[in-house]
PDB file of C-alpha atoms and ligand atoms in Angstrom:
ATOM      1  CA  MET A   1       0.000   0.000   0.000  1.00  0.00           C
ATOM      2  CA  VAL A   2       1.331   3.406  -0.940  1.00  0.00           C
ATOM      3  CA  SER A   3       1.232   5.694   2.068  1.00  0.00           C
ATOM      4  CA  VAL A   4      -0.360   9.137   1.902  1.00  0.00           C
ATOM      5  CA  ASN A   5       3.038  10.707   2.472  1.00  0.00           C
ATOM      6  CA  GLU A   6       4.643   8.864  -0.399  1.00  0.00           C
ATOM      7  CA  GLU A   7       1.737   9.751  -2.662  1.00  0.00           C
ATOM      8  CA  GLN A   8       2.071  13.384  -1.707  1.00  0.00           C
ATOM      9  CA  THR A   9       5.781  13.300  -2.552  1.00  0.00           C
ATOM     10  CA  LEU A  10       5.089  11.723  -5.929  1.00  0.00           C
ATOM     11  CA  LYS A  11       2.382  14.262  -6.651  1.00  0.00           C
ATOM     12  CA  GLU A  12       4.763  17.106  -5.860  1.00  0.00           C
ATOM     13  CA  ARG A  13       7.364  15.556  -8.114  1.00  0.00           C
ATOM     14  CA  LEU A  14       4.826  15.352 -10.923  1.00  0.00           C
ATOM     15  CA  GLU A  15       3.783  18.955 -10.412  1.00  0.00           C
ATOM     16  CA  ARG A  16       7.400  20.078 -10.521  1.00  0.00           C
ATOM     17  CA  GLU A  17       7.939  17.972 -13.607  1.00  0.00           C
ATOM     18  CA  ARG A  18       4.913  19.512 -15.297  1.00  0.00           C
ATOM     19  CA  LYS A  19       6.173  23.021 -14.565  1.00  0.00           C
ATOM     20  CA  GLN A  20       9.578  22.163 -15.954  1.00  0.00           C
ATOM     21  CA  LEU A  21       8.138  20.558 -19.071  1.00  0.00           C
ATOM     22  CA  LEU A  22       5.955  23.600 -19.725  1.00  0.00           C
ATOM     23  CA  GLU A  23       9.007  25.843 -19.397  1.00  0.00           C
ATOM     24  CA  GLU A  24      11.059  23.708 -21.749  1.00  0.00           C
ATOM     25  CA  ILE A  25       8.259  23.585 -24.306  1.00  0.00           C
ATOM     26  CA  GLY A  26       7.933  27.368 -24.015  1.00  0.00           C
ATOM     27  CA  GLN A  27      11.645  27.779 -24.679  1.00  0.00           C
ATOM     28  CA  LEU A  28      11.464  25.503 -27.695  1.00  0.00           C
ATOM     29  CA  ASP A  29       8.478  27.457 -28.994  1.00  0.00           C
ATOM     30  CA  GLU A  30      10.514  30.638 -28.739  1.00  0.00           C
ATOM     31  CA  ILE A  31      13.425  29.099 -30.605  1.00  0.00           C
ATOM     32  CA  LEU A  32      11.124  27.735 -33.278  1.00  0.00           C
ATOM     33  CA  ALA A  33       9.316  31.057 -33.619  1.00  0.00           C
ATOM     34  CA  GLN A  34      12.636  32.841 -34.085  1.00  0.00           C
ATOM     35  CA  GLN A  35      13.720  30.325 -36.671  1.00  0.00           C
ATOM     36  CA  GLY A  36      10.406  30.732 -38.455  1.00  0.00           C
ATOM     37  CA  GLU A  37      10.962  34.485 -38.670  1.00  0.00           C
ATOM     38  CA  TYR A  38      14.494  33.951 -39.794  1.00  0.00           C
ATOM     39  CA  HIS A  39      13.342  31.791 -42.674  1.00  0.00           C
ATOM     40  CA  GLU A  40      10.709  34.286 -43.738  1.00  0.00           C
ATOM     41  CA  VAL A  41      13.219  37.114 -43.822  1.00  0.00           C
ATOM     42  CA  GLU A  42      15.543  34.879 -45.730  1.00  0.00           C
ATOM     43  CA  GLY A  43      12.918  34.422 -48.428  1.00  0.00           C
ATOM     44  CA  GLY A  44      13.329  38.146 -49.011  1.00  0.00           C
ATOM     45  CA  GLY A  45      16.575  37.421 -50.781  1.00  0.00           C
ATOM     46  CA  VAL A  46      19.543  38.559 -48.690  1.00  0.00           C
ATOM     47  CA  SER A  47      22.276  36.118 -49.609  1.00  0.00           C
ATOM     48  CA  ASN A  48      22.922  33.172 -47.319  1.00  0.00           C
ATOM     49  CA  HIS A  49      24.973  30.027 -47.572  1.00  0.00           C
ATOM     50  CA  MET A  50      23.234  26.855 -48.639  1.00  0.00           C
ATOM     51  CA  ALA A  51      25.061  24.946 -45.937  1.00  0.00           C
ATOM     52  CA  ASP A  52      23.502  27.200 -43.317  1.00  0.00           C
ATOM     53  CA  ASP A  53      20.072  26.458 -44.682  1.00  0.00           C
ATOM     54  CA  ALA A  54      20.586  22.729 -44.399  1.00  0.00           C
ATOM     55  CA  SER A  55      21.824  22.903 -40.839  1.00  0.00           C
ATOM     56  CA  ASP A  56      18.986  25.266 -39.886  1.00  0.00           C
ATOM     57  CA  THR A  57      16.444  22.822 -41.195  1.00  0.00           C
ATOM     58  CA  PHE A  58      18.156  20.040 -39.347  1.00  0.00           C
ATOM     59  CA  GLU A  59      18.197  22.082 -36.135  1.00  0.00           C
ATOM     60  CA  GLN A  60      14.541  22.922 -36.554  1.00  0.00           C
ATOM     61  CA  GLU A  61      13.582  19.288 -37.061  1.00  0.00           C
ATOM     62  CA  LYS A  62      15.546  18.394 -33.984  1.00  0.00           C
ATOM     63  CA  TYR A  63      13.658  20.981 -31.932  1.00  0.00           C
ATOM     64  CA  VAL A  64      10.307  19.876 -33.324  1.00  0.00           C
ATOM     65  CA  ALA A  65      11.081  16.262 -32.455  1.00  0.00           C
ATOM     66  CA  LEU A  66      12.242  17.286 -29.000  1.00  0.00           C
ATOM     67  CA  ARG A  67       9.103  19.336 -28.463  1.00  0.00           C
ATOM     68  CA  ARG A  68       6.899  16.434 -29.533  1.00  0.00           C
ATOM     69  CA  ASN A  69       8.715  14.223 -27.086  1.00  0.00           C
ATOM     70  CA  LEU A  70       8.251  16.686 -24.220  1.00  0.00           C
ATOM     71  CA  GLU A  71       4.573  17.025 -25.046  1.00  0.00           C
ATOM     72  CA  ARG A  72       4.115  13.302 -24.893  1.00  0.00           C
ATOM     73  CA  ILE A  73       5.681  13.215 -21.442  1.00  0.00           C
ATOM     74  CA  LEU A  74       3.586  16.218 -20.414  1.00  0.00           C
ATOM     75  CA  ASP A  75       0.453  14.325 -21.453  1.00  0.00           C
ATOM     76  CA  GLN A  76       1.458  11.430 -19.260  1.00  0.00           C
ATOM     77  CA  VAL A  77       2.262  13.726 -16.347  1.00  0.00           C
ATOM     78  CA  ASN A  78      -1.103  15.503 -16.687  1.00  0.00           C
ATOM     79  CA  HIS A  79      -2.824  12.166 -16.910  1.00  0.00           C
ATOM     80  CA  ALA A  80      -1.099  10.945 -13.753  1.00  0.00           C
ATOM     81  CA  LEU A  81      -2.051  14.139 -11.906  1.00  0.00           C
ATOM     82  CA  HIS A  82      -5.638  13.678 -13.021  1.00  0.00           C
ATOM     83  CA  LYS A  83      -5.550  10.184 -11.562  1.00  0.00           C
ATOM     84  CA  PHE A  84      -4.751  11.680  -8.176  1.00  0.00           C
ATOM     85  CA  GLU A  85      -8.076  13.502  -8.376  1.00  0.00           C
ATOM     86  CA  LEU A  86      -9.850  10.335  -9.400  1.00  0.00           C
ATOM     87  CA  GLY A  87      -8.130   8.413  -6.647  1.00  0.00           C
ATOM     88  CA  THR A  88      -6.789   5.842  -9.065  1.00  0.00           C
ATOM     89  CA  TYR A  89      -3.173   6.949  -8.963  1.00  0.00           C
ATOM     90  CA  GLY A  90      -0.714   4.084  -8.684  1.00  0.00           C
ATOM     91  CA  LEU A  91      -3.096   1.508 -10.153  1.00  0.00           C
ATOM     92  CA  CYS A  92      -2.256  -0.258 -13.388  1.00  0.00           C
ATOM     93  CA  GLU A  93      -4.658   0.894 -16.090  1.00  0.00           C
ATOM     94  CA  ASN A  94      -4.746  -2.510 -17.639  1.00  0.00           C
ATOM     95  CA  CYS A  95      -5.059  -5.003 -14.806  1.00  0.00           C
ATOM     96  CA  ASN A  96      -5.910  -2.656 -11.909  1.00  0.00           C
ATOM     97  CA  GLU A  97      -3.100  -4.055  -9.786  1.00  0.00           C
ATOM     98  CA  ARG A  98      -1.158  -1.650  -7.654  1.00  0.00           C
ATOM     99  CA  ILE A  99       2.025  -0.485  -9.369  1.00  0.00           C
ATOM    100  CA  PRO A 100       5.005  -1.155  -7.067  1.00  0.00           C
ATOM    101  CA  GLN A 101       6.339   1.846  -5.204  1.00  0.00           C
ATOM    102  CA  GLU A 102       9.858   1.428  -6.676  1.00  0.00           C
ATOM    103  CA  ARG A 103       8.432   1.700 -10.163  1.00  0.00           C
ATOM    104  CA  LEU A 104       6.472   4.832  -9.309  1.00  0.00           C
ATOM    105  CA  GLU A 105       9.556   6.376  -7.798  1.00  0.00           C
ATOM    106  CA  ALA A 106      11.525   5.646 -10.939  1.00  0.00           C
ATOM    107  CA  LEU A 107       8.674   6.745 -13.199  1.00  0.00           C
ATOM    108  CA  PRO A 108       6.009   8.736 -11.312  1.00  0.00           C
ATOM    109  CA  TYR A 109       3.747   8.909 -14.371  1.00  0.00           C
ATOM    110  CA  ALA A 110       3.754   5.178 -15.095  1.00  0.00           C
ATOM    111  CA  ASN A 111       0.291   4.027 -16.205  1.00  0.00           C
ATOM    112  CA  LEU A 112       0.945   0.327 -16.314  1.00  0.00           C
ATOM    113  CA  CYS A 113       2.589  -2.206 -14.064  1.00  0.00           C
ATOM    114  CA  ILE A 114       5.790  -3.747 -15.360  1.00  0.00           C
ATOM    115  CA  LYS A 115       3.995  -6.910 -16.486  1.00  0.00           C
ATOM    116  CA  CYS A 116       1.439  -5.056 -18.603  1.00  0.00           C
ATOM    117  CA  GLN A 117       4.038  -2.605 -19.868  1.00  0.00           C
ATOM    118  CA  SER A 118       6.220  -5.389 -21.228  1.00  0.00           C
ATOM    119  CA  LYS A 119       3.190  -7.047 -22.807  1.00  0.00           C
ATOM    120  CA  GLU A 120       2.325  -3.755 -24.462  1.00  0.00           C
ATOM    121  CA  GLU A 121       5.868  -3.413 -25.779  1.00  0.00           C
ATOM    122  CA  ASP A 122       5.709  -6.903 -27.252  1.00  0.00           C
ATOM    123  CA  HIS A 123       2.775  -5.776 -29.380  1.00  0.00           C
ATOM    124  CA  ARG A 124       4.780  -3.034 -31.022  1.00  0.00           C
TER     125      ARG A 124
HETATM  126 ZN1   ZN B   1      -0.975  -4.433 -15.039  1.00  0.00          ZN
END
């Protein structure tokens, strides 16, 4: 059984994590917005090296991929926080078994127990 204290600690960790993720996504948005402007200006015709263009595109793709990744984690964090409200936090969403405390400490937004998680991964 997860104690109230431990749950509170995990909830605080998730809230901190959410704040951090939102900040990081915000920073990426700023970078991407600046790059977007840069590319628009560039269309105006001031000469630039082709090599720079290629690396800019690469950088941009990297940021977009990173942002997507952060958003996926943010979704999971939000979902886990919602489960605190529902009172189902720490229960496997597949088999309803309690997720072991060590797993929650390693991954506070885990939705599945290790058994169901590995089954899920087999399907992919
Ligand atoms: Zn399970």
